[in-house]
Coordinates of C-alpha atoms and ligand atoms in Angstrom, one line a residue:
M30 CA -27.8 34.5 -7.0
K31 CA -26.8 31.4 -9.1
I32 CA -28.0 28.3 -7.3
S33 CA -25.4 25.5 -7.4
T34 CA -26.3 22.3 -9.3
R35 CA -26.0 20.4 -6.1
A36 CA -28.5 22.8 -4.5
K37 CA -30.8 22.2 -7.5
L38 CA -30.5 18.5 -6.9
E39 CA -31.4 19.0 -3.3
K40 CA -34.6 20.9 -4.3
H41 CA -35.5 17.9 -6.6
A42 CA -34.9 15.6 -3.7
V43 CA -37.2 17.6 -1.4
R44 CA -39.8 17.5 -4.1
L45 CA -39.5 13.7 -4.7
R46 CA -38.9 12.5 -1.2
G47 CA -42.6 13.0 -0.6
R48 CA -43.6 11.0 -3.6
R49 CA -44.0 7.3 -4.2
V50 CA -42.4 5.5 -7.1
D51 CA -45.9 4.1 -7.8
D52 CA -47.1 7.6 -8.3
L53 CA -44.4 8.2 -10.9
F54 CA -45.5 5.1 -12.7
A55 CA -49.2 6.1 -12.5
A56 CA -48.3 9.6 -13.9
N57 CA -46.2 8.2 -16.8
P58 CA -47.4 5.0 -18.6
D59 CA -44.2 5.1 -20.7
R60 CA -42.0 5.1 -17.6
F61 CA -40.5 1.6 -18.3
E62 CA -39.4 2.7 -21.8
Q63 CA -38.0 6.1 -20.6
F64 CA -36.1 4.5 -17.7
T65 CA -34.6 1.4 -19.4
L66 CA -31.4 1.2 -21.4
M67 CA -30.2 -1.7 -23.6
Q68 CA -26.5 -2.3 -24.4
K69 CA -25.4 -5.4 -26.4
G70 CA -27.3 -8.0 -24.4
I71 CA -27.6 -6.1 -21.1
A72 CA -30.8 -4.3 -20.2
L73 CA -30.8 -1.8 -17.3
D74 CA -34.3 -1.1 -16.0
Y75 CA -34.0 1.8 -13.5
S76 CA -37.7 2.7 -13.5
R77 CA -38.1 1.7 -9.8
Q78 CA -35.8 4.6 -8.8
L79 CA -37.4 7.6 -7.0
L80 CA -36.4 9.7 -10.0
D81 CA -38.2 11.6 -12.7
A82 CA -36.9 13.2 -16.0
E83 CA -36.3 16.6 -14.4
A84 CA -34.2 15.3 -11.6
R85 CA -32.4 13.1 -14.1
E86 CA -31.5 16.1 -16.2
A87 CA -30.2 17.9 -13.1
L88 CA -28.0 14.9 -12.3
V89 CA -26.6 14.9 -15.9
A90 CA -25.9 18.7 -15.5
Y91 CA -24.0 17.9 -12.3
A92 CA -21.9 15.3 -14.2
E93 CA -21.1 17.9 -16.8
E94 CA -20.2 20.4 -14.1
Q95 CA -17.8 17.8 -12.6
Q96 CA -16.1 17.7 -16.1
L97 CA -17.0 14.0 -16.6
A98 CA -16.1 14.2 -20.4
S99 CA -12.6 15.6 -19.9
K100 CA -11.9 13.3 -16.9
S101 CA -13.1 10.2 -18.9
A102 CA -10.9 11.3 -21.8
A103 CA -7.9 11.7 -19.4
L104 CA -8.5 8.2 -18.0
F105 CA -8.4 6.6 -21.5
A106 CA -5.4 8.8 -22.5
G107 CA -3.3 7.3 -19.8
D108 CA -3.0 10.5 -17.7
K109 CA -1.8 9.9 -14.1
V110 CA -5.4 9.9 -12.8
N111 CA -4.3 7.9 -9.8
I112 CA -2.8 11.1 -8.4
T113 CA -1.6 9.9 -5.0
E114 CA 0.4 7.1 -6.6
G115 CA 1.4 9.1 -9.7
R116 CA 0.0 6.4 -11.9
A117 CA -2.3 5.9 -14.9
A118 CA -5.2 3.5 -14.6
L119 CA -5.2 1.7 -18.0
H120 CA -6.9 -1.6 -17.3
M121 CA -8.9 -0.9 -20.5
A122 CA -5.7 -1.5 -22.5
L123 CA -5.6 -5.1 -21.2
R124 CA -8.8 -5.8 -23.2
A125 CA -8.0 -3.6 -26.2
Q126 CA -9.0 -5.1 -29.5
S127 CA -6.9 -4.9 -32.7
D128 CA -8.0 -1.4 -33.7
D129 CA -7.6 0.1 -30.2
R130 CA -4.6 2.2 -29.2
F131 CA -3.4 3.0 -25.7
A132 CA -0.2 4.9 -24.8
L133 CA 1.6 5.7 -21.6
D134 CA 3.9 8.7 -21.5
G135 CA 3.8 8.7 -25.3
D136 CA 4.8 5.1 -25.6
D137 CA 2.4 2.7 -27.4
L138 CA 1.3 0.1 -24.8
M139 CA -0.2 -2.4 -27.2
P140 CA 3.0 -4.3 -28.1
L141 CA 3.6 -4.9 -24.4
V142 CA 0.0 -5.9 -23.7
I143 CA -0.4 -8.1 -26.7
E144 CA 3.0 -9.9 -26.0
Q145 CA 1.9 -10.8 -22.4
R146 CA -1.6 -11.6 -23.5
D147 CA -0.3 -14.0 -26.2
R148 CA 2.1 -15.6 -23.7
F149 CA -0.3 -16.4 -20.9
L150 CA -3.0 -17.5 -23.3
A151 CA -0.6 -19.8 -25.2
Y152 CA 0.5 -21.1 -21.8
A153 CA -3.1 -21.8 -20.9
E154 CA -3.8 -23.6 -24.2
A155 CA -0.6 -25.7 -23.8
I156 CA -1.8 -26.7 -20.3
R157 CA -5.3 -27.5 -21.7
E158 CA -3.8 -29.6 -24.6
G159 CA -1.4 -31.4 -22.4
K160 CA 1.6 -30.0 -24.2
I161 CA 2.8 -28.6 -20.9
T162 CA 2.6 -31.3 -18.2
G163 CA 3.6 -31.9 -14.6
H164 CA 7.1 -32.9 -13.7
T165 CA 6.3 -36.6 -14.1
G166 CA 4.7 -36.1 -17.5
K167 CA 1.1 -36.3 -16.3
P168 CA -1.3 -33.7 -17.7
I169 CA -2.4 -30.9 -15.3
N170 CA -6.0 -31.3 -14.2
T171 CA -6.1 -29.2 -11.1
V172 CA -5.3 -25.5 -10.8
V173 CA -4.8 -23.6 -7.5
N174 CA -4.9 -19.9 -7.6
I175 CA -3.1 -18.3 -4.6
G176 CA -3.9 -14.6 -4.3
I177 CA -6.2 -12.1 -2.4
G178 CA -8.3 -9.1 -3.2
G179 CA -8.1 -8.3 -6.9
S180 CA -5.7 -11.3 -7.4
H181 CA -8.5 -13.5 -6.1
L182 CA -12.1 -12.1 -6.5
G183 CA -12.2 -11.4 -10.3
P184 CA -10.6 -14.8 -11.2
L185 CA -13.0 -16.5 -8.7
L186 CA -16.1 -14.9 -10.1
A187 CA -15.2 -15.6 -13.8
T188 CA -14.0 -19.1 -13.2
D189 CA -17.0 -20.1 -11.1
A190 CA -19.4 -18.4 -13.6
L191 CA -18.0 -19.7 -16.8
A192 CA -16.1 -22.9 -16.2
Y193 CA -18.5 -25.5 -14.6
S194 CA -17.7 -28.2 -17.2
S195 CA -14.1 -27.2 -17.9
G196 CA -12.6 -30.5 -16.9
F197 CA -10.2 -28.6 -14.6
D198 CA -10.6 -28.7 -10.8
C199 CA -10.1 -25.1 -9.8
H200 CA -9.3 -24.0 -6.2
F201 CA -8.8 -20.6 -4.7
I202 CA -6.6 -20.0 -1.7
S203 CA -6.8 -16.4 -0.4
G204 CA -7.0 -15.5 3.3
A205 CA -4.5 -16.0 6.2
G206 CA -5.1 -18.7 8.8
G207 CA -4.1 -21.7 6.8
Q208 CA -7.5 -23.4 6.7
D209 CA -8.3 -23.0 3.1
L210 CA -4.7 -23.9 2.2
D211 CA -5.0 -27.1 4.3
I212 CA -8.4 -28.1 2.9
T213 CA -7.1 -27.6 -0.6
L214 CA -3.8 -29.4 -0.1
H215 CA -5.7 -32.3 1.5
S216 CA -7.8 -32.7 -1.7
I217 CA -5.3 -32.4 -4.6
D218 CA -2.7 -34.6 -6.3
P219 CA 0.6 -32.7 -6.5
E220 CA 1.6 -34.6 -9.7
T221 CA -1.3 -33.1 -11.7
T222 CA -1.6 -29.7 -9.9
L223 CA -0.5 -26.3 -11.1
F224 CA -0.2 -23.5 -8.5
I225 CA -0.5 -19.9 -9.8
V226 CA 0.8 -17.3 -7.4
C227 CA -1.0 -14.0 -8.2
S228 CA 0.4 -10.9 -6.6
K229 CA 1.2 -7.6 -8.2
T230 CA 3.7 -6.9 -5.4
F231 CA 4.7 -10.5 -4.5
T232 CA 4.9 -9.2 -0.9
T233 CA 1.2 -9.4 0.2
R234 CA 1.5 -11.2 3.6
E235 CA -1.4 -13.6 3.2
T236 CA -0.5 -14.6 -0.3
M237 CA 3.2 -15.1 0.4
L238 CA 2.4 -17.1 3.5
N239 CA 0.1 -19.4 1.5
A240 CA 2.4 -19.6 -1.5
N241 CA 5.5 -20.5 0.6
A242 CA 3.4 -23.0 2.6
A243 CA 2.1 -24.6 -0.6
R244 CA 5.7 -24.6 -1.9
E245 CA 7.0 -26.4 1.2
W246 CA 4.2 -28.9 1.0
F247 CA 4.8 -29.5 -2.6
V248 CA 8.6 -30.0 -2.2
G249 CA 7.8 -32.5 0.6
Q250 CA 5.4 -34.4 -1.7
M251 CA 7.6 -34.2 -4.8
S252 CA 10.9 -32.3 -5.1
E253 CA 12.6 -28.9 -5.5
A254 CA 13.3 -29.8 -9.1
A255 CA 9.6 -30.2 -9.7
I256 CA 8.8 -26.6 -8.7
A257 CA 9.4 -25.2 -12.1
S258 CA 6.7 -27.5 -13.7
H259 CA 4.1 -26.9 -11.0
F260 CA 4.3 -23.2 -10.0
A261 CA 3.4 -20.2 -12.2
A262 CA 3.3 -16.6 -11.1
V263 CA 1.9 -13.2 -12.1
S264 CA 3.6 -10.2 -10.7
T265 CA 5.5 -6.9 -11.3
N266 CA 8.3 -8.3 -9.0
S267 CA 10.7 -10.4 -11.1
G268 CA 13.3 -10.6 -8.3
A269 CA 10.8 -12.2 -5.9
M270 CA 9.7 -14.6 -8.7
D271 CA 13.4 -15.6 -9.2
K272 CA 13.8 -16.2 -5.5
F273 CA 10.6 -18.4 -5.4
G274 CA 11.9 -20.5 -8.3
I275 CA 9.4 -19.5 -11.0
S276 CA 10.7 -20.4 -14.5
Q277 CA 10.9 -17.7 -17.1
S278 CA 8.2 -19.5 -19.2
A279 CA 5.7 -19.7 -16.3
R280 CA 6.0 -16.1 -15.2
F281 CA 3.8 -13.4 -16.5
S282 CA 4.0 -9.6 -16.1
I283 CA 1.5 -7.1 -14.8
W284 CA 2.2 -3.4 -14.6
D285 CA 1.7 -0.6 -12.0
W286 CA -0.8 1.1 -14.3
V287 CA -3.2 -1.7 -13.5
G288 CA -4.9 -1.6 -10.1
G289 CA -5.3 -4.9 -8.3
R290 CA -9.1 -4.8 -8.4
Y291 CA -9.0 -3.9 -12.1
S292 CA -6.6 -6.7 -13.1
V293 CA -8.7 -9.7 -14.0
W294 CA -8.2 -8.9 -17.8
S295 CA -4.4 -9.5 -17.4
A296 CA -2.5 -12.7 -16.6
I297 CA -4.1 -12.4 -13.2
G298 CA -6.9 -14.1 -15.1
L299 CA -4.7 -17.1 -16.0
I300 CA -6.8 -19.6 -14.1
I301 CA -9.8 -18.4 -16.0
A302 CA -8.0 -18.9 -19.3
I303 CA -6.9 -22.4 -18.4
A304 CA -10.5 -23.3 -17.3
I305 CA -12.4 -21.8 -20.3
G306 CA -9.7 -21.6 -23.0
R307 CA -8.2 -18.8 -25.1
D308 CA -11.2 -18.2 -27.4
A309 CA -13.6 -17.8 -24.5
F310 CA -11.2 -15.6 -22.6
M311 CA -10.8 -13.4 -25.7
D312 CA -14.6 -13.2 -25.8
M313 CA -14.6 -11.9 -22.1
L314 CA -12.0 -9.3 -23.2
A315 CA -14.2 -8.4 -26.2
G316 CA -17.2 -7.9 -23.9
A317 CA -15.3 -5.5 -21.7
A318 CA -13.9 -3.7 -24.7
S319 CA -17.4 -3.3 -26.1
M320 CA -18.5 -1.7 -22.8
D321 CA -15.4 0.6 -23.0
K322 CA -16.5 1.8 -26.4
H323 CA -20.1 2.3 -25.2
F324 CA -18.8 4.3 -22.2
R325 CA -16.5 6.5 -24.4
S326 CA -19.0 7.2 -27.1
S327 CA -22.5 7.3 -25.7
P328 CA -24.3 10.5 -24.7
W329 CA -24.7 10.5 -20.9
L330 CA -28.5 9.7 -21.0
Q331 CA -27.8 6.6 -23.2
N332 CA -24.6 5.7 -21.2
M333 CA -25.1 2.7 -19.0
P334 CA -22.1 3.3 -16.6
V335 CA -23.0 7.0 -16.3
L336 CA -26.7 6.3 -15.5
L337 CA -25.8 3.6 -13.0
A338 CA -23.5 6.1 -11.3
L339 CA -25.9 8.9 -11.3
V340 CA -28.6 6.7 -9.8
D341 CA -26.2 5.6 -7.0
F342 CA -25.1 9.2 -6.5
W343 CA -28.8 10.3 -6.2
N344 CA -29.6 7.5 -3.7
R345 CA -26.5 8.0 -1.6
D346 CA -26.3 11.8 -1.4
F347 CA -29.9 12.9 -1.8
L348 CA -31.9 10.0 -0.5
Q349 CA -29.4 9.0 2.2
K350 CA -29.3 5.3 1.2
N351 CA -26.2 3.9 3.1
N352 CA -26.6 0.3 2.0
H353 CA -26.3 -0.9 -1.6
L354 CA -27.3 -4.5 -2.2
F355 CA -26.3 -6.8 -5.1
L356 CA -28.8 -9.6 -5.5
P357 CA -28.0 -12.0 -8.4
Y358 CA -30.8 -14.5 -9.2
D359 CA -28.4 -16.9 -11.0
R360 CA -26.1 -19.3 -9.2
R361 CA -23.4 -18.5 -11.8
L362 CA -23.1 -14.9 -10.5
H363 CA -22.7 -16.2 -6.9
Y364 CA -19.5 -14.4 -6.4
F365 CA -20.5 -11.1 -8.0
P366 CA -21.3 -9.5 -4.7
D367 CA -17.9 -10.4 -3.3
Y368 CA -16.1 -9.1 -6.4
I369 CA -18.1 -5.9 -6.6
Q370 CA -17.7 -5.3 -2.8
Q371 CA -13.9 -4.8 -3.3
L372 CA -14.3 -2.9 -6.6
E373 CA -16.7 -0.4 -5.1
M374 CA -15.7 -0.1 -1.4
E375 CA -11.9 -0.2 -1.9
S376 CA -12.3 2.4 -4.8
L377 CA -15.0 4.7 -3.3
G378 CA -14.5 4.2 0.5
K379 CA -12.7 7.6 0.7
S380 CA -13.4 10.8 2.7
V381 CA -10.8 13.1 1.2
R382 CA -11.2 14.9 -2.1
L383 CA -8.5 14.8 -4.8
D384 CA -7.1 18.1 -3.5
G385 CA -6.7 16.7 0.0
T386 CA -9.7 18.5 1.6
P387 CA -12.2 16.5 3.6
V388 CA -15.5 15.7 1.8
D389 CA -18.7 17.2 3.3
Y390 CA -21.0 14.6 1.7
Q391 CA -21.4 10.8 1.7
T392 CA -19.3 8.5 -0.4
S393 CA -19.3 4.7 -0.7
P394 CA -22.3 3.0 0.9
A395 CA -21.9 -0.4 2.5
V396 CA -21.9 -2.7 -0.5
W397 CA -23.1 -6.3 0.1
G398 CA -25.3 -9.0 -1.1
M399 CA -25.7 -12.7 -1.9
N400 CA -27.8 -14.9 -4.3
G401 CA -31.2 -13.2 -4.2
S402 CA -33.2 -16.4 -3.8
N403 CA -31.3 -17.2 -0.6
A404 CA -31.4 -13.6 0.5
Q405 CA -35.2 -13.8 0.6
H406 CA -34.8 -16.4 3.4
S407 CA -32.1 -14.5 5.1
F408 CA -31.9 -10.6 5.3
M409 CA -34.7 -9.4 3.0
Q410 CA -37.0 -9.0 6.0
A411 CA -34.8 -6.1 7.1
L412 CA -35.1 -4.4 3.7
H413 CA -38.9 -4.8 3.7
Q414 CA -39.7 -3.8 7.3
G415 CA -36.5 -2.7 9.0
T416 CA -35.0 0.7 9.5
L417 CA -32.2 0.2 7.0
R418 CA -31.9 2.8 4.2
S419 CA -31.1 0.7 1.1
S420 CA -30.9 0.5 -2.6
V421 CA -30.7 -2.7 -4.6
D422 CA -29.2 -3.9 -7.9
F423 CA -31.0 -7.1 -9.0
F424 CA -29.4 -9.3 -11.6
A425 CA -31.1 -11.9 -13.8
V426 CA -30.1 -13.9 -16.9
A427 CA -33.0 -14.3 -19.3
K428 CA -31.8 -17.6 -20.8
P429 CA -31.2 -20.5 -18.3
G430 CA -27.8 -21.9 -18.0
P431 CA -26.7 -25.3 -19.5
N432 CA -28.1 -28.4 -17.9
Y433 CA -25.2 -30.8 -17.2
S434 CA -26.9 -33.6 -15.2
G435 CA -30.0 -34.1 -17.3
H436 CA -32.1 -33.5 -14.2
N437 CA -35.4 -31.8 -14.9
A438 CA -35.7 -28.8 -12.6
E439 CA -39.1 -28.1 -14.1
G440 CA -39.3 -24.3 -14.6
Q441 CA -37.0 -23.5 -11.7
H442 CA -35.2 -20.8 -13.8
D443 CA -38.4 -18.9 -14.2
V444 CA -39.3 -19.4 -10.5
A445 CA -36.0 -17.5 -9.7
L446 CA -36.9 -14.8 -12.2
A447 CA -40.4 -14.5 -10.8
S448 CA -39.0 -14.3 -7.3
M449 CA -36.7 -11.4 -8.3
L450 CA -39.5 -9.5 -10.0
A451 CA -41.7 -10.0 -6.9
Q452 CA -39.0 -8.7 -4.6
A453 CA -38.5 -5.6 -6.8
E454 CA -42.2 -4.9 -6.7
A455 CA -42.6 -5.6 -3.0
L456 CA -39.7 -3.2 -2.3
K457 CA -41.2 -0.6 -4.6
S458 CA -44.9 -0.8 -3.6
G459 CA -44.7 -2.3 -0.1
R460 CA -48.1 -2.9 1.6
Q461 CA -49.8 0.2 2.9
A462 CA -51.9 0.4 6.0
H463 CA -55.2 0.6 4.1
E464 CA -54.3 -2.7 2.4
V465 CA -54.0 -4.6 5.7
E466 CA -56.7 -2.7 7.6
G467 CA -58.8 -5.1 9.6
L468 CA -56.3 -8.0 9.4
E469 CA -54.8 -9.5 12.5
N470 CA -51.5 -7.9 13.3
A471 CA -52.2 -5.3 10.7
A472 CA -49.5 -2.9 12.0
H473 CA -47.0 -5.7 11.7
R474 CA -47.9 -6.4 8.1
V475 CA -47.3 -2.9 6.8
Q476 CA -44.2 -2.4 4.7
K477 CA -43.5 1.1 3.5
G478 CA -42.0 0.3 0.1
N479 CA -40.3 3.0 -2.0
V480 CA -37.0 1.1 -1.7
P481 CA -35.3 1.9 -5.0
S482 CA -33.9 -0.8 -7.2
N483 CA -32.3 -1.4 -10.6
I484 CA -33.0 -4.6 -12.5
L485 CA -30.1 -5.7 -14.8
V486 CA -31.0 -8.5 -17.2
L487 CA -28.4 -10.3 -19.2
H488 CA -29.8 -11.9 -22.4
E489 CA -27.5 -14.9 -21.6
L490 CA -24.5 -15.5 -19.4
S491 CA -21.4 -15.8 -21.6
P492 CA -17.8 -14.8 -21.5
F493 CA -18.8 -11.7 -23.5
S494 CA -21.7 -10.7 -21.3
L495 CA -19.8 -11.3 -18.1
G496 CA -16.9 -9.2 -19.4
S497 CA -19.3 -6.4 -20.3
L498 CA -21.0 -6.5 -16.9
M499 CA -17.7 -6.3 -15.0
A500 CA -16.4 -3.4 -17.2
L501 CA -19.8 -1.7 -16.7
Y502 CA -19.2 -1.6 -13.0
E503 CA -15.6 -0.6 -13.3
H504 CA -16.7 2.5 -15.3
K505 CA -19.6 3.2 -12.9
V506 CA -17.1 3.3 -10.1
F507 CA -14.9 5.7 -12.1
V508 CA -17.9 8.0 -12.7
L509 CA -18.8 8.0 -9.0
G510 CA -15.2 9.0 -8.3
V511 CA -15.6 12.0 -10.6
L512 CA -19.0 12.9 -9.0
W513 CA -17.5 12.7 -5.5
D514 CA -14.2 14.2 -6.6
I515 CA -12.2 11.3 -5.0
N516 CA -9.5 9.0 -6.3
P517 CA -11.0 5.5 -7.0
F518 CA -7.6 4.0 -7.8
D519 CA -5.6 4.1 -4.5
Q520 CA -6.2 2.3 -1.2
W521 CA -4.1 4.0 1.5
G522 CA -6.5 2.8 4.2
V523 CA -5.3 -0.8 4.0
E524 CA -1.7 0.1 4.9
L525 CA -2.2 0.7 8.7
G526 CA -3.7 -2.7 9.3
K527 CA -0.8 -4.4 7.5
I528 CA 1.7 -2.5 9.7
L529 CA -0.2 -3.3 13.0
T530 CA -0.3 -7.0 12.0
N531 CA 3.4 -7.2 12.4
K532 CA 3.1 -5.9 16.0
Y533 CA 0.4 -8.4 16.9
E534 CA 2.3 -11.3 15.3
A535 CA 5.2 -10.5 17.5
L536 CA 2.9 -10.2 20.6
L537 CA 1.2 -13.5 19.9
A538 CA 4.6 -15.2 19.3
G539 CA 5.8 -13.8 22.6
E540 CA 8.6 -12.0 20.8
I541 CA 7.5 -8.8 22.5
S542 CA 5.5 -8.8 25.7
S543 CA 2.3 -6.7 26.0
T544 CA 2.7 -4.0 28.6
G545 CA -0.1 -2.7 30.8
P546 CA -3.2 -4.5 32.0
R547 CA -4.4 -7.9 30.8
N548 CA -5.9 -7.7 27.4
I549 CA -7.3 -10.0 24.7
V550 CA -3.8 -10.8 23.5
T551 CA -2.8 -12.2 26.9
L552 CA -6.1 -14.1 27.1
I553 CA -5.5 -15.7 23.7
R554 CA -2.0 -16.6 24.6
E555 CA -3.1 -18.2 27.9
W556 CA -5.8 -20.2 26.0
Q557 CA -3.2 -21.3 23.4
E558 CA -0.9 -22.6 26.1
D559 CA -3.5 -24.5 28.3
Ligands
LIG5 O1 -6.3 -4.8 -0.3 C1 -5.1 -4.2 -0.7 C2 -4.6 -4.8 -2.0 O2 -3.5 -4.1 -2.4 C3 -5.7 -4.8 -3.1 O3 -5.9 -3.6 -3.7 C4 -5.1 -5.9 -4.0 O4 -6.1 -6.4 -4.9 C5 -4.7 -6.9 -2.9 O5 -4.2 -6.1 -1.8 C6 -3.6 -7.9 -3.4 O6 -2.5 -7.2 -3.8 P1 -1.3 -8.0 -4.6 O7 -2.0 -8.4 -5.9 O8 -0.2 -7.1 -4.8 O9 -1.0 -9.2 -3.8

């Protein structure tokens, strides 16, 4: 009887679950070379995975069986791969280079993409050069991005990582509650501030609450007439932008074939372009485009997005790891865990196959993380000695970032790198009973090890390498969608919460009374009234 590829993988898992990664290293001195991949300034060292060549071959065979090649071709061809919304997913077109071609329903997309790209980059340059000023003629020196999810996290990550010395004071207002709006409005000068309202739909409750509140504050500080010089917007919804008072020259389009969490390459990245400039933004696009080419052209065993996905698939489905940590050891990648959390969990947090049948395997793990150096003094104890089942992606940048203050943090960059390498080794090897035998509290000192990790090293952190890194994970997510036979481009699960919010807003406002016994709503209302 033909044994399924998944069954073959299970047999490899049974064989390897009893092994230690250290044994795999001992048995193969070339393990680092055979389990490391380099791609234009990014190195992926996955030698600390509980994986050998045989199991890796079986994983590749499974990817083939899942028709990865034809599904990847369909993605780039503009097929409606987002089947539940009947849409293509052509975020790659946004970073297309001059020789690239993308089409949708037979129509060449490039004129549309290039026209919008030229528009928002020219607008960004004009702001940077003071050719576009505020209503009173003062240059803009403060930019406030109002958006949430993909209209917030990608711009936040890239602006924070790349624009430390940009000369622009960049703020990000995202959640409901009004606190980050209030803190921001309290700290900016309306005369020199540009607000950018980023929302594909221009209906997202939190974003529109914040945008309308900022608008009201601004009119109070200046005037209705000044709106056109101080508010820009990025959306598919031109009617809503008309209503808000966004001028034609300060509005930029996005399209429904770009998912929110895949949109940083579009005018949703306007704040990045203002902060780092057109040329650097084009470098970021070039980095992503370079990863696109690599993903489209490399054999699976030399294909970084595919290998990352196969390793995650192996850890999730066959080693039952239900936590995946992102630990960057560079302050400039501080927001990478937040960005990747949405990209991975909103894309892969599904339990229904493309055909509508329920999955009978695991899909997205809990994806979380923080700056690795801080994590060592926070939750890493739980990974070393707890009962969590985790895998880790470590990130490092070989070359230290620029030094702006002239301070001399003697060798601190290498201390961070050494810390990361130490954590990866401690997770891999742990400390076995025989190593602590005879010590006080010996039992409390044992740590099992065999916690799998990838180490990704960027040669340097630049717009190009950040663009490559973000595109790498976009394609990893796509490949995992293929392996799990799920749709990584929709997010039906967020709709119910939005609907229920309306009910609770009415309850808290007393517009409807809560029936039945006392509950938390009645308690909150009582406390608000005392
Ligand atoms: O969380 C749901 C979601 O639709 C995300 O996918 C999206 O990035 C975010 O809300 C914001 O959506 P919009 O850009 O339309 O305001």
